CSV table of C-alpha atoms in Angstrom, one decimal:
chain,number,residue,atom,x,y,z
A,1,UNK,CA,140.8,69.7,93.4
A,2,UNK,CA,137.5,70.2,91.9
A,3,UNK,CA,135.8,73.7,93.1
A,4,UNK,CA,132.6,75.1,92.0
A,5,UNK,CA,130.7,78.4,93.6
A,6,UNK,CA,127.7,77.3,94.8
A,7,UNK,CA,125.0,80.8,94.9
A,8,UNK,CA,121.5,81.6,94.8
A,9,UNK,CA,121.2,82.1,90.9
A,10,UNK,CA,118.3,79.6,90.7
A,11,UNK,CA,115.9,82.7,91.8
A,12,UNK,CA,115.5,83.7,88.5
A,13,UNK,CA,113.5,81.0,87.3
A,14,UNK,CA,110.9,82.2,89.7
A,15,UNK,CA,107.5,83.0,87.3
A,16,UNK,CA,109.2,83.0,84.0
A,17,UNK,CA,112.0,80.7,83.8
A,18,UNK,CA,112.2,77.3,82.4
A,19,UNK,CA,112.6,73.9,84.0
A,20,UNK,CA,112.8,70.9,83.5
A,21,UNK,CA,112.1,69.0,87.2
A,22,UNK,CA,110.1,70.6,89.4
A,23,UNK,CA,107.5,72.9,88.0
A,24,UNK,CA,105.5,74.4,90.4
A,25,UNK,CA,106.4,78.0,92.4
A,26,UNK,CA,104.3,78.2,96.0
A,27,UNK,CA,103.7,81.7,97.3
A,28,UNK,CA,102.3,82.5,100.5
A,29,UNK,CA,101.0,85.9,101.3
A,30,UNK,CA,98.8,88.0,104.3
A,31,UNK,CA,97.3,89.8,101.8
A,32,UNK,CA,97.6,90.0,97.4
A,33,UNK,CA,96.4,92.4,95.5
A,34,UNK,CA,95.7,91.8,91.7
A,35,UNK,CA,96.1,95.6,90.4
A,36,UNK,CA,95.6,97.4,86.8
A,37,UNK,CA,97.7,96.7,84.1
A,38,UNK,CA,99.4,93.3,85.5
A,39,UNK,CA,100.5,94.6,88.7
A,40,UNK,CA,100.4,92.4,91.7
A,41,UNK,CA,101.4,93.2,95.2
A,42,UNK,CA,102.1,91.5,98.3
A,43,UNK,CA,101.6,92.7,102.0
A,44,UNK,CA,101.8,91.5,105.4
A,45,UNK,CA,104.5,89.0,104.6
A,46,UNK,CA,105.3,86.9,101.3
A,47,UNK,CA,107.3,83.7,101.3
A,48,UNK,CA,108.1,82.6,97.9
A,49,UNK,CA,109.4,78.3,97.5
A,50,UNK,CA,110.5,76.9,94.7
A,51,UNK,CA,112.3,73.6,95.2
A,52,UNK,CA,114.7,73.7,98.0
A,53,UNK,CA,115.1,77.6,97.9
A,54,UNK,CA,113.0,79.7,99.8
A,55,UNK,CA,112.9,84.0,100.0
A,56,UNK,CA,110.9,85.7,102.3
A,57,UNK,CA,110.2,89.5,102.5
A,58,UNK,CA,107.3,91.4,104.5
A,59,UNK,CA,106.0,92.8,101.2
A,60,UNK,CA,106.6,92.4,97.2
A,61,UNK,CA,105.2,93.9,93.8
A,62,UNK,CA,105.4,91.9,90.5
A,63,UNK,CA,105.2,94.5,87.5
A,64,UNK,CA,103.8,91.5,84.6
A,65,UNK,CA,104.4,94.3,81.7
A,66,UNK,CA,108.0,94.2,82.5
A,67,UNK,CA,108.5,91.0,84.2
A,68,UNK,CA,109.8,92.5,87.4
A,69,UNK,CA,109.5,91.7,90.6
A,70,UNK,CA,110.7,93.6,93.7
A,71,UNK,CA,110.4,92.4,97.6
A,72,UNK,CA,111.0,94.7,100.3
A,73,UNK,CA,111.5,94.8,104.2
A,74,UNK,CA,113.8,91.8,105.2
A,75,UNK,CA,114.2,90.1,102.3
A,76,UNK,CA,116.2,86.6,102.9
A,77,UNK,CA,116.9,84.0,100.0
A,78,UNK,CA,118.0,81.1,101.6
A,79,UNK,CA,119.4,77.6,99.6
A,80,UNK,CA,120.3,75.2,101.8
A,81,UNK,CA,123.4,76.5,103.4
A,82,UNK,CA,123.5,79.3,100.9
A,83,UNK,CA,121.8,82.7,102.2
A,84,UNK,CA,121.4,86.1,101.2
A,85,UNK,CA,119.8,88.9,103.3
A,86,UNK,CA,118.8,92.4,102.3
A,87,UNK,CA,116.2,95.1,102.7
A,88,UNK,CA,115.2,95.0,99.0
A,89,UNK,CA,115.5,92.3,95.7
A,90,UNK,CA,114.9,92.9,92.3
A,91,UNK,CA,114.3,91.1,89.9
A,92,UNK,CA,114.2,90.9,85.9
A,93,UNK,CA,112.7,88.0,84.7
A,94,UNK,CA,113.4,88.4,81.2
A,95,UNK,CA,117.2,89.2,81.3
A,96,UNK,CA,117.8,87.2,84.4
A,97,UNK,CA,119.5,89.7,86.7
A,98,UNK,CA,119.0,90.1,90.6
A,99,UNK,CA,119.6,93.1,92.2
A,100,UNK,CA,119.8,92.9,96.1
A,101,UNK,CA,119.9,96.7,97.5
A,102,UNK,CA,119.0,98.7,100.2
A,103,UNK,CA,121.2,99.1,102.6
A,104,UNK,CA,123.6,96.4,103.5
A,105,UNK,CA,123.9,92.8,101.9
A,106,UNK,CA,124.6,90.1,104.3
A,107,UNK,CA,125.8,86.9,101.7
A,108,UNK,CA,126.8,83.7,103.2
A,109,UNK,CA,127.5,80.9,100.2
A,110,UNK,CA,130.0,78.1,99.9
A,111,UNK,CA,133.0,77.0,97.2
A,112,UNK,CA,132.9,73.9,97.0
A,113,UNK,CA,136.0,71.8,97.5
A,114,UNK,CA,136.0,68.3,96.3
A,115,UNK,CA,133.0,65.9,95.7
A,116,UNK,CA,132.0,65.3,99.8
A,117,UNK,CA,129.6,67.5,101.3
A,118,UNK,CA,131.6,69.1,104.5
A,119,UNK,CA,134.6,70.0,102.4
A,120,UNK,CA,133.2,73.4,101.6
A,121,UNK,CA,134.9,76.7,102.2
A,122,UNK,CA,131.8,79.1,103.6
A,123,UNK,CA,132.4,82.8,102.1
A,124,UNK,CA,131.0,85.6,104.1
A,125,UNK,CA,130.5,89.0,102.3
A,126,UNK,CA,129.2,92.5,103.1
A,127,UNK,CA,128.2,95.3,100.4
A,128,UNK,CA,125.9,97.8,99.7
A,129,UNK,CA,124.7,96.1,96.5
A,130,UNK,CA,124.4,92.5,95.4
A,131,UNK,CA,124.0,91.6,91.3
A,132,UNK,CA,123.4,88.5,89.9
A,133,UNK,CA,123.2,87.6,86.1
A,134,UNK,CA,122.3,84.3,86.1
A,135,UNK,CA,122.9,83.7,82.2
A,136,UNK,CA,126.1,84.9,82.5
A,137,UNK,CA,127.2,82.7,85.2
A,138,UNK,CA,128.2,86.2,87.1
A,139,UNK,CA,127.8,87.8,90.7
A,140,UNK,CA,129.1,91.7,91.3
A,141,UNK,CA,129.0,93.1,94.6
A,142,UNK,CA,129.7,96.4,95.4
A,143,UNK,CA,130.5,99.1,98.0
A,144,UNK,CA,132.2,98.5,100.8
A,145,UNK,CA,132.6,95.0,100.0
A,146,UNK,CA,134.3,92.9,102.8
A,147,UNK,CA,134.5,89.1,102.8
A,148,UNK,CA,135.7,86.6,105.0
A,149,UNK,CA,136.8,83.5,102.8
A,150,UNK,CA,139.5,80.4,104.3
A,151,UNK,CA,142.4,82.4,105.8
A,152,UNK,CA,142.2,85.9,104.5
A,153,UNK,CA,139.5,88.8,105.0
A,154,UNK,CA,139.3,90.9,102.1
A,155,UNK,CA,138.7,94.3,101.7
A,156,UNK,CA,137.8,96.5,98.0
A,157,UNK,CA,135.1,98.5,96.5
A,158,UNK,CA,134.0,95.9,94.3
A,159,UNK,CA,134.0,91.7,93.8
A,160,UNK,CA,133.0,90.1,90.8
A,161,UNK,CA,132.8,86.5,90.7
A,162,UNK,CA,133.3,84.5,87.3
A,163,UNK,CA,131.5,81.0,87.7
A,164,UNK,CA,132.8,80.1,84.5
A,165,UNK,CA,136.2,81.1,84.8
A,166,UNK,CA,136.6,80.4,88.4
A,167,UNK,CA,137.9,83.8,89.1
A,168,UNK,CA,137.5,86.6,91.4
A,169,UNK,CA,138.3,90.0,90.7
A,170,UNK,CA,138.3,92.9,93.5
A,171,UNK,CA,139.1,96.5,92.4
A,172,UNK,CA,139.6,99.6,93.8
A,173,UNK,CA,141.3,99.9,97.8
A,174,UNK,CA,141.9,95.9,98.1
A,175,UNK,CA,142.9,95.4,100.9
A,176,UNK,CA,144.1,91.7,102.1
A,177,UNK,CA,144.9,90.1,105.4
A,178,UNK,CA,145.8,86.9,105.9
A,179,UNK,CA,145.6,84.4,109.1
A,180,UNK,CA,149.7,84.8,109.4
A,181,UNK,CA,149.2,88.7,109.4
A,182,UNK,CA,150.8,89.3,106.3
A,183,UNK,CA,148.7,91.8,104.2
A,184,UNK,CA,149.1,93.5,100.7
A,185,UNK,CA,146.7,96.4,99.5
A,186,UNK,CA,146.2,96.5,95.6
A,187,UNK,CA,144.3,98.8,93.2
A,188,UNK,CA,143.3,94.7,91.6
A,189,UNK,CA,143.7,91.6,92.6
A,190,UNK,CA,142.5,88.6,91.1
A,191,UNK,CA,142.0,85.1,92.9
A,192,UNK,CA,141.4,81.9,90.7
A,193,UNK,CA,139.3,80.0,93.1
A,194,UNK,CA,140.3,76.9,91.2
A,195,UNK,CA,144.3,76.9,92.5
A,196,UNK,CA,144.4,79.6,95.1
A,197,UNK,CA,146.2,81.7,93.4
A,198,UNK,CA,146.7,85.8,93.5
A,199,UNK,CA,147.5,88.2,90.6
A,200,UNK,CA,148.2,91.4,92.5
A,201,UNK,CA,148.0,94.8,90.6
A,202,UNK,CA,149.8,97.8,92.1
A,203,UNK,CA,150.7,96.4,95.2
A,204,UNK,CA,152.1,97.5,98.4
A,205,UNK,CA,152.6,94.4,101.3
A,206,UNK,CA,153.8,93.6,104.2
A,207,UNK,CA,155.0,89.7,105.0
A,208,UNK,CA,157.5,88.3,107.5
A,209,UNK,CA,160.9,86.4,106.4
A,210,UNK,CA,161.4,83.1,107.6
A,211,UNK,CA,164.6,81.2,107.9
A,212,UNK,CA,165.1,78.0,106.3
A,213,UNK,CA,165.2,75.4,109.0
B,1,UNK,CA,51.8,68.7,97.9
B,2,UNK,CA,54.4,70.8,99.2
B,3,UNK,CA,56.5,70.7,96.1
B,4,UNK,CA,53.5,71.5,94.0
B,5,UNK,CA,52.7,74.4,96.1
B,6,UNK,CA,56.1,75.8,95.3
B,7,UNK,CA,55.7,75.1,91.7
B,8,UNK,CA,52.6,76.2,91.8
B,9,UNK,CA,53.7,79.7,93.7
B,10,UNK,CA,57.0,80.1,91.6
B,11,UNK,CA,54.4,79.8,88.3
B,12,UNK,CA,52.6,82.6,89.1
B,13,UNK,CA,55.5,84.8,89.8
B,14,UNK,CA,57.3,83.9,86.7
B,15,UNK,CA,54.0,84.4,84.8
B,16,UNK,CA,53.7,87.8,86.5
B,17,UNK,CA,56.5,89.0,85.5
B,18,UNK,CA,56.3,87.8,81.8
B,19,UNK,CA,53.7,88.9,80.9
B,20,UNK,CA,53.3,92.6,82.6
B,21,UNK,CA,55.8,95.3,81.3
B,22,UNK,CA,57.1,96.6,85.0
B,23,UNK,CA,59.2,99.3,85.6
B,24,UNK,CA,60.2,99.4,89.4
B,25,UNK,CA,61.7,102.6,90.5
B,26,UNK,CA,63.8,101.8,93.5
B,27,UNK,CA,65.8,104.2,96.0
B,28,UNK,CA,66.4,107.7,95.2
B,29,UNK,CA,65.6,109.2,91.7
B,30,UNK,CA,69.2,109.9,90.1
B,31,UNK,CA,70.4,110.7,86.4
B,32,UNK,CA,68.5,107.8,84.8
B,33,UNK,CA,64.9,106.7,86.0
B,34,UNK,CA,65.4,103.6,87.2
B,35,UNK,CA,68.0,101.4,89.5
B,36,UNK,CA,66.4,98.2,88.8
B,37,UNK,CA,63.9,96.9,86.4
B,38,UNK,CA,62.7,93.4,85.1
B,39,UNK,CA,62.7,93.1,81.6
B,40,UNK,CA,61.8,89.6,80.0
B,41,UNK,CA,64.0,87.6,81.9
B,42,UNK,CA,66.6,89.2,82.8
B,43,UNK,CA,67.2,91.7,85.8
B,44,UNK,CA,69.9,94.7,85.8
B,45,UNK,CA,71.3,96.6,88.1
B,46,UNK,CA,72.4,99.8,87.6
B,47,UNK,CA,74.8,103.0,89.3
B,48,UNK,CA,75.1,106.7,88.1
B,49,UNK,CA,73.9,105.8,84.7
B,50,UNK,CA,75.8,102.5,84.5
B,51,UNK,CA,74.6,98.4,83.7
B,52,UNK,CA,76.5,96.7,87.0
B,53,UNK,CA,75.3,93.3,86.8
B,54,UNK,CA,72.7,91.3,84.8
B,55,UNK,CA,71.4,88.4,85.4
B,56,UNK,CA,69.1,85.8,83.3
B,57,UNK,CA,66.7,84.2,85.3
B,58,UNK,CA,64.1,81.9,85.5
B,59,UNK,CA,62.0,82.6,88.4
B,60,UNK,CA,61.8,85.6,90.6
B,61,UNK,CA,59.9,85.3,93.9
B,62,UNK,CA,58.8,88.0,95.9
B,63,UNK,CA,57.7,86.6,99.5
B,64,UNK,CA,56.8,89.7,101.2
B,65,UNK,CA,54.4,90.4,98.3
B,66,UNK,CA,52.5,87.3,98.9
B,67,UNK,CA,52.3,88.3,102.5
B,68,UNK,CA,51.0,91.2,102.2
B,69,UNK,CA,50.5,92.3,98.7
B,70,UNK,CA,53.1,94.6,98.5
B,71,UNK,CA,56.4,94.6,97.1
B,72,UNK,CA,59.1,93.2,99.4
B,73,UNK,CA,62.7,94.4,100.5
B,74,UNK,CA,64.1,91.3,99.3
B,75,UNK,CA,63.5,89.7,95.8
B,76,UNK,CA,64.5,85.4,95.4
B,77,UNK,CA,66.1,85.0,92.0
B,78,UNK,CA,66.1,81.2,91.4
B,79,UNK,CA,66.7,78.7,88.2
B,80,UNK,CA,69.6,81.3,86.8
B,81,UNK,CA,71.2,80.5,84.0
B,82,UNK,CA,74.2,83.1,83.7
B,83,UNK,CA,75.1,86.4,85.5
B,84,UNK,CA,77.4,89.4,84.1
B,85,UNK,CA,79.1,91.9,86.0
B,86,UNK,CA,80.2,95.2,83.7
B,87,UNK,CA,82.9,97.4,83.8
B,88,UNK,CA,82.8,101.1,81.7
B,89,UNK,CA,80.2,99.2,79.8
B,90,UNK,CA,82.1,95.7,79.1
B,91,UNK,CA,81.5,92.3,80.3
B,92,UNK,CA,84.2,92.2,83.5
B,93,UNK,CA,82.9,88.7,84.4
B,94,UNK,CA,80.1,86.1,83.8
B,95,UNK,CA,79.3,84.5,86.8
B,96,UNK,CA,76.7,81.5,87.4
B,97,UNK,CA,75.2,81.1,91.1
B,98,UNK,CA,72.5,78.8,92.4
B,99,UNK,CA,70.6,81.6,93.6
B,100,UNK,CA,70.7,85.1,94.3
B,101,UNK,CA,68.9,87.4,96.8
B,102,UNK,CA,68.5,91.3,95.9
B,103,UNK,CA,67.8,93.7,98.3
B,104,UNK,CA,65.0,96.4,97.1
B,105,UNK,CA,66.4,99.4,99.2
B,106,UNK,CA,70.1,98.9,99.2
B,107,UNK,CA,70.2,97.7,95.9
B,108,UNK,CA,72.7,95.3,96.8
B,109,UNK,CA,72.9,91.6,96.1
B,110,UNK,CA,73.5,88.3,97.8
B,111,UNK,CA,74.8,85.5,94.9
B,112,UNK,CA,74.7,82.0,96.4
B,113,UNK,CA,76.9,79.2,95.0
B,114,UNK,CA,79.0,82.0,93.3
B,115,UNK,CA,81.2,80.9,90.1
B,116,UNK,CA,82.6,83.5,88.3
B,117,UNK,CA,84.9,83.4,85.0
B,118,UNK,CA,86.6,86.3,83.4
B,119,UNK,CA,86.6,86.8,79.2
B,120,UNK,CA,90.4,85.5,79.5
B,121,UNK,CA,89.4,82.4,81.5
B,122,UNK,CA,90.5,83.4,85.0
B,123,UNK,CA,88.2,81.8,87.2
B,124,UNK,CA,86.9,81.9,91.0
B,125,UNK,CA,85.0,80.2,93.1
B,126,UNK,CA,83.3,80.9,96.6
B,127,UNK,CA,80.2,79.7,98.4
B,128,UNK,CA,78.6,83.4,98.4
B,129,UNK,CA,79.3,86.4,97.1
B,130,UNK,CA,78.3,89.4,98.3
B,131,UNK,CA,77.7,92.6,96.0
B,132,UNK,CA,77.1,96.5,98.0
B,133,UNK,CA,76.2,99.3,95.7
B,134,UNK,CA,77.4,101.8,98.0
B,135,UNK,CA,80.7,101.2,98.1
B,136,UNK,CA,80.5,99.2,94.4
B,137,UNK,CA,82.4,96.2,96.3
B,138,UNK,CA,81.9,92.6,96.0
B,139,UNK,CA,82.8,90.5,98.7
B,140,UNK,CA,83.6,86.9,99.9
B,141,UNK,CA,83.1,86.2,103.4
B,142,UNK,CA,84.4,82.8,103.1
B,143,UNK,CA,86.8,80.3,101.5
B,144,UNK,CA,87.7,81.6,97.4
B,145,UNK,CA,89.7,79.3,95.4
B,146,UNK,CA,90.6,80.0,91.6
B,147,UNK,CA,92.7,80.2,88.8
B,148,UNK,CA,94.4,83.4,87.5
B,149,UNK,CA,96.4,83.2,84.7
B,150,UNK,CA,98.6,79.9,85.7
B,151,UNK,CA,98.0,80.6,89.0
B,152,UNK,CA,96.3,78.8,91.4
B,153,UNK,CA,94.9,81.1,94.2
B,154,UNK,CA,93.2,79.7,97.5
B,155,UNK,CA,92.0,82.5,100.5
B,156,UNK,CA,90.0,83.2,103.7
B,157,UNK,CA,88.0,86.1,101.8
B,158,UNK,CA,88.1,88.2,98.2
B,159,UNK,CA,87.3,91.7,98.0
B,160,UNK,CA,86.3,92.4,93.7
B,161,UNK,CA,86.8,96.2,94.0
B,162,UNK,CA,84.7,97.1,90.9
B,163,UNK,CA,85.8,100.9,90.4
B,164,UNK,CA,89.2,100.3,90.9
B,165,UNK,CA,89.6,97.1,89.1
B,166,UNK,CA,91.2,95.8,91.5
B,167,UNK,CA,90.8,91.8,92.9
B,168,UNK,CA,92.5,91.5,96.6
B,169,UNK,CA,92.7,88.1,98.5
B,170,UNK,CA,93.2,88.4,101.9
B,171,UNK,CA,94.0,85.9,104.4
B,172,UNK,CA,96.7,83.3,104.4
B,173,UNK,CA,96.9,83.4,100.6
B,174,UNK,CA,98.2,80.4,99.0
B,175,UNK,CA,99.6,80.6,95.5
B,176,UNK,CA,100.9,77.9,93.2
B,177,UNK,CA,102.0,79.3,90.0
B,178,UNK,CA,102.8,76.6,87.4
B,179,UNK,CA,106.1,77.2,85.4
B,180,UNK,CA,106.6,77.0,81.9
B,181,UNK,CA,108.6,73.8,80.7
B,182,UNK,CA,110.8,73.3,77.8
């Protein structure tokens, strides 16, 4: 079974990135300021499109010296079913890494399972912070991090996602609990997403017996 | 006979002022001794010491002054060929406009058919312009489109905050930046 995480990593070609399709970014704003040294701000509400993706924020500042961009207030990058909310992004253009921070990160993407559209498995997730490195395929969220994915809710301090490996690695206080009730706290546990798999580090659990029938 | 008149008027002006060395002290006296002056064919404005604008022109006409023989509040700047707006004593922006009213008293200046282009080829465009000395503010009241970098920009109104160097558009700003491709 083919199964590929589906995220929001396509921000990053927002201003500096390099395409080959579409080429054009639309911004809408209330109000933009074009500031000393490269600076340029947004207030009064900023939506930002670039091909099907769309992130909207009540205000933004693009630093052009350092190819950063921050949004603030409300911040929501949506990709068709894919969404991400949180009171503040940032974003390095040059090295490709999203930061969403703030306060609490709501994420709501997919894994996709098989080729049909439908077959996907939606992940919910909660954490303090949100980081994306887009050239290394990678997404870290940390702090309080719970998730809702197929039958289990997870609990940890922090979730990294491999793209490339298809793996998922929560450390510190996991805490697992699955549909049946059986759960398992770990100090690591690590899910490949391609087989369903655990790998369980220090673990303490709690399952029922079953007789054979 | 109409269009000669005009000709005719807009001669004399233009003759007057080429050929008479005028220094027109306007407003209150400050550090330097004049605000305004016309000198050959161009026209400057200045604050607390400073060149703000220049612009070459063609024909200047004075309406009051053919009324009633003295200078008027307002000054018609026609057949320009290219305006500059300064910054700590550099070229901010050449602008060309289709005319260009300036205001005696206030010093400030009304630019009609407003284009203006930066020194890095950012450029903006906007049916008038409108330039106050008090605050050192120029200001759209309509409909700006331009280009800033590879940016295309389209608002209600522009505010060109001179002191602060500082551009804002305001009003359901649409932006279409164009990306780089490999």
């Amino acid at each position: 079974m083919q199964k590929k995480i589906i995220c929001l990593l396509l921000l990053v070609l927002l201003l500096a990135g390099t395409v080959t399709a579409e080429r054009r970014v639309f911004i809408t704003a209330e109000t933009t300021r074009y500031l000393k040294d490269e600076v340029i701000r947004f207030e009064d509400g900023v939506e930002i499109r670039y091909e099907d993706m769309v992130v909207t924020a009540l205000t933004g500042e693009y630093l052009g010296d350092k190819e950063e961009l921050t949004l603030k207030e409300n911040v929501e990058a949506v990709q068709g079913k894919n969404r991400i909310k949180s009171p503040e992004m940032w974003m390095d253009l040059e090295e490709e890494h999203i930061i969403f921070r703030g306060g609490r990160v709501e994420s709501l993407f997919y894994f996709q399972q098989g080729e049909e559209e439908g077959e996907d498995l939606p992940v919910e997730m909660w954490s303090d912070t949100l980081e994306i490195w887009q050239q290394r395929g990678e997404m870290l969220a940390k702090g309080n991090v719970k998730a809702y994915y197929d039958d289990m809710d997870m609990e940890a301090d922090e979730v990294l996602i491999e793209e490339e490996k298809d793996l998922l690695t929560a450390t510190g206080n996991v805490y697992v609990l699955r549909e049946d009730g059986s759960w398992f706290r770990a100090e690591k546990v690590e899910y490949d997403i391609e087989d369903g798999t655990f790998v369980a580090y220090r673990m303490e659990s709690e399952f029922e017996l079953r007789e054979n029938p | 006979m109409a269009i000669l008149l005009v000709f005719a008027v807009g001669g004399g002006v233009y003759w007057y002022f080429q050929t008479r060395d005028i220094i027109l002290p306007i407003g209150e006296e400050e550090e330097i001794s004049f605000h305004f002056r016309l000198a050959g064919n161009e026209v400057v404005g200045w604050s607390r010491g400073e060149m703000v604008w220049r612009i070459k022109v063609q024909t200047i006409l004075d309406p009051e002054r053919e009324r009633s023989g003295k200078m008027g509040e307002k000054l018609i700047l026609q057949d320009i060929e290219e305006g500059f707006f300064y910054r700590e004593g550099e070229v901010f922006f050449t602008f060309t406009v289709e005319e260009a009213h300036y205001h005696t008293r206030s010093e400030d200046l009304n630019l009609f058919g407003f284009r203006m282009e930066t020194p890095e080829g950012d450029w903006m465009e906007t049916n008038e312009m409108v330039y106050t000395k008090a605050d050192e503010v120029l200001r759209s009241p309509g409909r700006v489109i331009g280009r800033v970098g590879k940016t295309d920009i389209e608002a209600e109104r522009m505010m060109v905050l001179l002191e602060e160097d500082e551009i804002i558009f305001e009003g359901g700003v649409k932006m279409i930046h164009q990306l780089e491709v490999d």
